[in-house]
XYZ file of C-alpha atoms in Angstrom:
329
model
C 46.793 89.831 147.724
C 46.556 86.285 146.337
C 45.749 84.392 143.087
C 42.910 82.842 141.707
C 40.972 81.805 138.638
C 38.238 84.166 139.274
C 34.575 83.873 137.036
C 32.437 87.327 136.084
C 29.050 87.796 134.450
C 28.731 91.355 133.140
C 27.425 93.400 130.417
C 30.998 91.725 128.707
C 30.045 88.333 128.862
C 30.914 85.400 130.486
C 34.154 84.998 130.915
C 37.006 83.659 133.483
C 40.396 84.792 134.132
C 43.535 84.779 136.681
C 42.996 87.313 139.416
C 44.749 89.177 141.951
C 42.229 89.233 145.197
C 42.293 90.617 148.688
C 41.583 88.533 151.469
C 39.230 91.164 152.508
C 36.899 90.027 149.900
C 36.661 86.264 150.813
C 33.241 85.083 151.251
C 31.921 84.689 155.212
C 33.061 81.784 157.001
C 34.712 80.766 160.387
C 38.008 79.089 158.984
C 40.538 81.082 156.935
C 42.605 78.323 154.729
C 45.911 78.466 152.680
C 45.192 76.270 150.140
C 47.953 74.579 148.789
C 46.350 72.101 145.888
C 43.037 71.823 144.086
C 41.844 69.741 141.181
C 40.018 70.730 137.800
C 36.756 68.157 138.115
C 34.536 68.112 135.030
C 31.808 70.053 136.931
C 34.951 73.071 137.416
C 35.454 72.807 133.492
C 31.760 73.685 132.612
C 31.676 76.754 135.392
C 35.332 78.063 133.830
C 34.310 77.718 130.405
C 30.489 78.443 130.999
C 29.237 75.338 129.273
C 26.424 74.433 131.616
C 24.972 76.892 134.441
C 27.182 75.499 137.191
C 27.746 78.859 138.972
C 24.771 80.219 140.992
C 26.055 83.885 141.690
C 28.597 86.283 140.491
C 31.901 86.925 140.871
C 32.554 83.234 141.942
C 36.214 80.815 142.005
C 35.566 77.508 140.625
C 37.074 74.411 142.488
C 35.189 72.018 144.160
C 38.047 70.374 145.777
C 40.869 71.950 147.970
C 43.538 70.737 150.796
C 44.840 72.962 152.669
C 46.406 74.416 155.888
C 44.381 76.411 158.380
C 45.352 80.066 158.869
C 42.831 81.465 161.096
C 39.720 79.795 162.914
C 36.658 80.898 164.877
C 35.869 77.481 165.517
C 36.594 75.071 168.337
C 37.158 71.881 166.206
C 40.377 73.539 163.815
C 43.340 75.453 165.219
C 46.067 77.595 162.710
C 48.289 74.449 161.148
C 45.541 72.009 161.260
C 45.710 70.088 157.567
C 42.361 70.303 155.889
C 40.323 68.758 153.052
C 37.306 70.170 151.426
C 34.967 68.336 148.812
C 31.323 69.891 147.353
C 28.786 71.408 149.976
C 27.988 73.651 147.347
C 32.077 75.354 146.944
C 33.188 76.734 143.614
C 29.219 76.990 142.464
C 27.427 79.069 145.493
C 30.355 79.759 147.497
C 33.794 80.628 146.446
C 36.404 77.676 146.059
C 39.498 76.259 145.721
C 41.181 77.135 142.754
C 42.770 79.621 144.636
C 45.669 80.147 146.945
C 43.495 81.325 150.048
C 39.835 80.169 151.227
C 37.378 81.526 153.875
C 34.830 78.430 154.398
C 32.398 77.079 157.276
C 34.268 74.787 159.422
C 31.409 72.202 158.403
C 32.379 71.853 155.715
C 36.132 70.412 156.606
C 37.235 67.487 157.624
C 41.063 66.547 158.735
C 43.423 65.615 156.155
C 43.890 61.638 157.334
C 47.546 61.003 158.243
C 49.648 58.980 155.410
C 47.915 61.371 152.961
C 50.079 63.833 151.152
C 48.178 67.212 149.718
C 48.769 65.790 146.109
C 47.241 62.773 146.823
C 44.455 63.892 148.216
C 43.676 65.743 145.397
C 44.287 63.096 142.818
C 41.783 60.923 144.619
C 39.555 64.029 144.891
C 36.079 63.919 144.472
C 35.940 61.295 142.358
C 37.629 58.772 144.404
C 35.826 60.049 147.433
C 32.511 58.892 145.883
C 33.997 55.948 144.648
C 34.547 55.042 148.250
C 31.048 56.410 149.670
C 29.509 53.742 146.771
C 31.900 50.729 148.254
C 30.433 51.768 151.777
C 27.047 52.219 150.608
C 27.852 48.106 149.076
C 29.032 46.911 152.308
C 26.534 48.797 154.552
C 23.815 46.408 152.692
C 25.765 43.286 153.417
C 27.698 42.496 150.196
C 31.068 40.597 150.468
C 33.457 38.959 147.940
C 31.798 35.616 148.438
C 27.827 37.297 146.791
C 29.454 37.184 143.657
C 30.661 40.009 141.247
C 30.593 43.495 141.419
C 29.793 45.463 137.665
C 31.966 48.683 137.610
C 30.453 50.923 134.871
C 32.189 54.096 133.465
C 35.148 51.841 134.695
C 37.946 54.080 132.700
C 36.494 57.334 134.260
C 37.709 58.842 137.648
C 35.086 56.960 139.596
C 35.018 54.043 137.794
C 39.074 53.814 137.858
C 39.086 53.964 142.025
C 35.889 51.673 142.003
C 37.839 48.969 140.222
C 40.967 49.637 142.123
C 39.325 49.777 145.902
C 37.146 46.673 145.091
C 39.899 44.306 143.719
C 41.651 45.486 146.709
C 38.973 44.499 148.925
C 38.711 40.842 147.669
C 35.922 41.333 144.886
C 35.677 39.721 141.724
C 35.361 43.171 139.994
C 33.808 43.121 136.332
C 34.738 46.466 134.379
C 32.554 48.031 131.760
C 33.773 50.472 129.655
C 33.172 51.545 125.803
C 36.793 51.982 125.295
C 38.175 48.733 124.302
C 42.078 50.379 124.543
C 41.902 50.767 128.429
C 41.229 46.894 128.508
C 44.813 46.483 129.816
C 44.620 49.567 132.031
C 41.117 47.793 133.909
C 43.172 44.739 134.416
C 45.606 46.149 136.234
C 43.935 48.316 138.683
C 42.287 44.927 139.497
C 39.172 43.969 136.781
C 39.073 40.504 135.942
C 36.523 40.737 133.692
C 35.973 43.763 130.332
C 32.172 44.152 129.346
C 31.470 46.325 126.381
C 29.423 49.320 127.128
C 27.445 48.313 124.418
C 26.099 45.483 125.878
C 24.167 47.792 128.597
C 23.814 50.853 126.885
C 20.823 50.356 124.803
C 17.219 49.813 125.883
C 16.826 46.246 127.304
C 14.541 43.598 129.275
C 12.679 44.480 132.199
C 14.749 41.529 133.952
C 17.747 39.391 132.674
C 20.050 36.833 133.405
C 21.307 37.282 136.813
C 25.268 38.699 136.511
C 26.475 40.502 139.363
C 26.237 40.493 143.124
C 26.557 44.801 143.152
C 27.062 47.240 141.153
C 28.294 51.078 140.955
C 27.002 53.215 138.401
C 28.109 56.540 136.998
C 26.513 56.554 133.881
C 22.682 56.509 134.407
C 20.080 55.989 131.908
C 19.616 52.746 130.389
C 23.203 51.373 131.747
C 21.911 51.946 134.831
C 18.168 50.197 134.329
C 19.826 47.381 132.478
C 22.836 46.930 135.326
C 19.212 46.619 137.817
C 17.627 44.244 135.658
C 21.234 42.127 135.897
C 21.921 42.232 139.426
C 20.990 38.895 141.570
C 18.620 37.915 143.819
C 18.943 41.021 147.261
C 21.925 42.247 145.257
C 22.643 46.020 145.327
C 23.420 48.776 142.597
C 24.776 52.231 144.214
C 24.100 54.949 141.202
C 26.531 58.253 141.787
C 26.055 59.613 137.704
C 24.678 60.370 134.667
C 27.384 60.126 132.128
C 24.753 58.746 129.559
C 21.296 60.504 130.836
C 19.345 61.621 133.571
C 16.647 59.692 132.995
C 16.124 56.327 134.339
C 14.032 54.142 131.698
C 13.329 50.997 133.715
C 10.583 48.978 135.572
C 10.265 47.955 139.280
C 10.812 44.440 138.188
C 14.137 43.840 139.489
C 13.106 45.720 143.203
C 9.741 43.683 143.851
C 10.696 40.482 141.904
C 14.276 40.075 143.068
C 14.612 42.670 146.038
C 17.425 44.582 144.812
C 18.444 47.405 146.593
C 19.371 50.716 144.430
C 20.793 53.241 146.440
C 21.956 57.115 145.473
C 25.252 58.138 146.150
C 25.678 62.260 147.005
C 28.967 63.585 147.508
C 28.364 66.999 147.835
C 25.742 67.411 150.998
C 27.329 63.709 152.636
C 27.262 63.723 156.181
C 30.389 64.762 157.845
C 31.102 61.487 159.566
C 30.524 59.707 156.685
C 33.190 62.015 155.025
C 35.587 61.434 157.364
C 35.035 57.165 157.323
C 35.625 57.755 153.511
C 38.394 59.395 153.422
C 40.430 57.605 156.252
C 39.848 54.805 154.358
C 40.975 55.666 151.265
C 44.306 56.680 153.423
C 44.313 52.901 154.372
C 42.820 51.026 151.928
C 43.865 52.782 148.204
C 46.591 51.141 146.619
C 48.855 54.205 146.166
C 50.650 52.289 143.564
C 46.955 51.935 141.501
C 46.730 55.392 142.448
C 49.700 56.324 140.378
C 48.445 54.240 137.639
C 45.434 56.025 137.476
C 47.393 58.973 137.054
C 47.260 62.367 138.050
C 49.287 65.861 136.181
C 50.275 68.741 137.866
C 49.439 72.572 136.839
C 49.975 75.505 137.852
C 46.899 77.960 138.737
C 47.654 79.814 135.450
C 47.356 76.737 133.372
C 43.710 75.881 134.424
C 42.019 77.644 132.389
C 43.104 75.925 129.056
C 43.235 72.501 131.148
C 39.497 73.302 131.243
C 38.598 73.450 127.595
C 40.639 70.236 127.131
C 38.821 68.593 129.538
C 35.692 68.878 128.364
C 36.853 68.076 124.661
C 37.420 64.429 125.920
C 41.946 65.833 125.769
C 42.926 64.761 129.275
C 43.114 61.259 130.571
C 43.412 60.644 134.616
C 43.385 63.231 137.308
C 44.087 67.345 136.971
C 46.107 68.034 140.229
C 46.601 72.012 140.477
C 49.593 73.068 142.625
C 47.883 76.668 143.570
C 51.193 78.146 144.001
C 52.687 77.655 140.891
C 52.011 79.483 137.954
């Protein structure tokens, strides 16, 4: 038997609690993992607490993240001890996940832990930081370098606006942080923003094109931020969007595309290509400041605490990253 925070959907309600399960009642899948760490990502907080229909079928375990050590595999590209690292393809909302101490997944899915990378680490960049770093690729695929000019950082204080700022500043760029919470000012600085913009300034609805600002820009907010950091960006400059913090909606024109051939392109974590997952995450082995890492901060729980971790969560209670040490209580 082993633990996990396990959801049901039942003539009681909605509800989600710490279970004892059998391995015999893993979900299919050609690679048996011990999991030894998962996070608590906003998307786990609305499928534990039932906030938003995030779970697809019944009983599930939330946790899109999970690192791990392989147990058993059918597959020819993971043998027993191999370290392993799992982020979306659909885990902890279709398929069960990671907030548990064992795992039964497609080997697909996986990709090696990178060397240099501890478990806990891994997880505190989780998928947050792993997008962060798909949207610096996506930057650099199109050609930007320090010398274009700035790069905007929206939702700068949030998990992938935090790792944006960080990796960039890292990477040479002049890296301009917007955020609507004046207090993290200092915070932004040091994880490498020379520059604070009020989220005010981009939030509500603006001009089909303005003054050109940056070079690039990554987005997780969406909405009007996002049509307004378009109608900013220079001449062949490129916006990656990976959320929608503010909206779903995208209220803009095709001004900035036809008029100054910017280049907006999506950012999906979940379905990503493995070899693209696998570029991301060695690089974050080689490229994150761990030190900016510890900044952005990360707590450890126990798999008993998550629960309660999630509720906080999603009442705007937790700064930085959830790290939960399955094996603890």
């Amino acid at each position: 038997m082993f633990k996990a925070i396990q959801i049901q959907k039942d003539e009681q309600g909605y509800r989600a609690s710490l279970a004892s399960i059998a391995p015999a009642q893993l979900p299919e899948g050609d690679v048996h993992v011990r999991v030894s760490h998962s996070t608590v990502n906003y998307k786990d907080a609305l499928a534990i607490t039932g906030r938003a229909p995030v779970v697809r079928s019944f009983p599930m375990v939330p946790g899109i993240d999970f690192v791990g050590t392989v147990q058993e595999s059918a597959s020819p590209d993971f043998k027993p001890g191999d370290p392993v690292l799992l982020n979306g393809w659909g885990v902890g909302e279709t398929h069960w996940g990671g907030l548990a101490q064992q795992a039964r997944v497609k080997s697909d899915w996986l990709i090696r832990l990178p060397e240099g990378l501890s478990p806990q680490q891994a997880m505190a960049i989780g998928t947050a930081g792993y997008t962060a770093m798909l949207c610096v690729m996506a930057l650099q695929r199109h050609g930007l370098t320090p010398q274009d000019g700035d790069i905007l950082v929206t939702g700068a204080a949030g998990g992938v606006g935090s790792t944006a700022v960080a990796l960039l500043s890292s990477l040479g760029y002049r890296v301009l942080a917007s955020t609507g919470r004046p207090e993290e000012a200092d915070y932004l600085r040091a994880l490498g923003a020379s520059e604070i913009i009020d989220r005010a300034t981009l939030s509500e609805p603006g001009k089909p094109l303005a003054k050109e600002r940056w070079a690039g820009a990554v987005d997780s907010v969406g909405s009007h931020t996002l049509a307004n950091v378009c109608a900013g960006t220079r001449y062949r400059g490129v916006v990656t969007a990976c959320g929608l913090a503010q909206g779903l909606d995208f209220p803009g024109t095709v001004a900035p595309f036809i008029l100054r051939n910017v280049t907006l392109a999506g950012i999906d974590s979940v379905m990503c290509p493995l070899a693209d997952r696998q570029q991301a995450w060695d690089r974050l082995a080689r490229e994150l400041d761990m030190q900016k890492l510890a900044l952005i901060g990360a707590r450890t729980i126990g798999l008993g605490e998550v629960i309660d971790v999630a509720g906080s969560l999603l009442a705007g209670q937790v700064r930085g990253r959830i790290v939960v040490d399955v094996n603890r209580d």
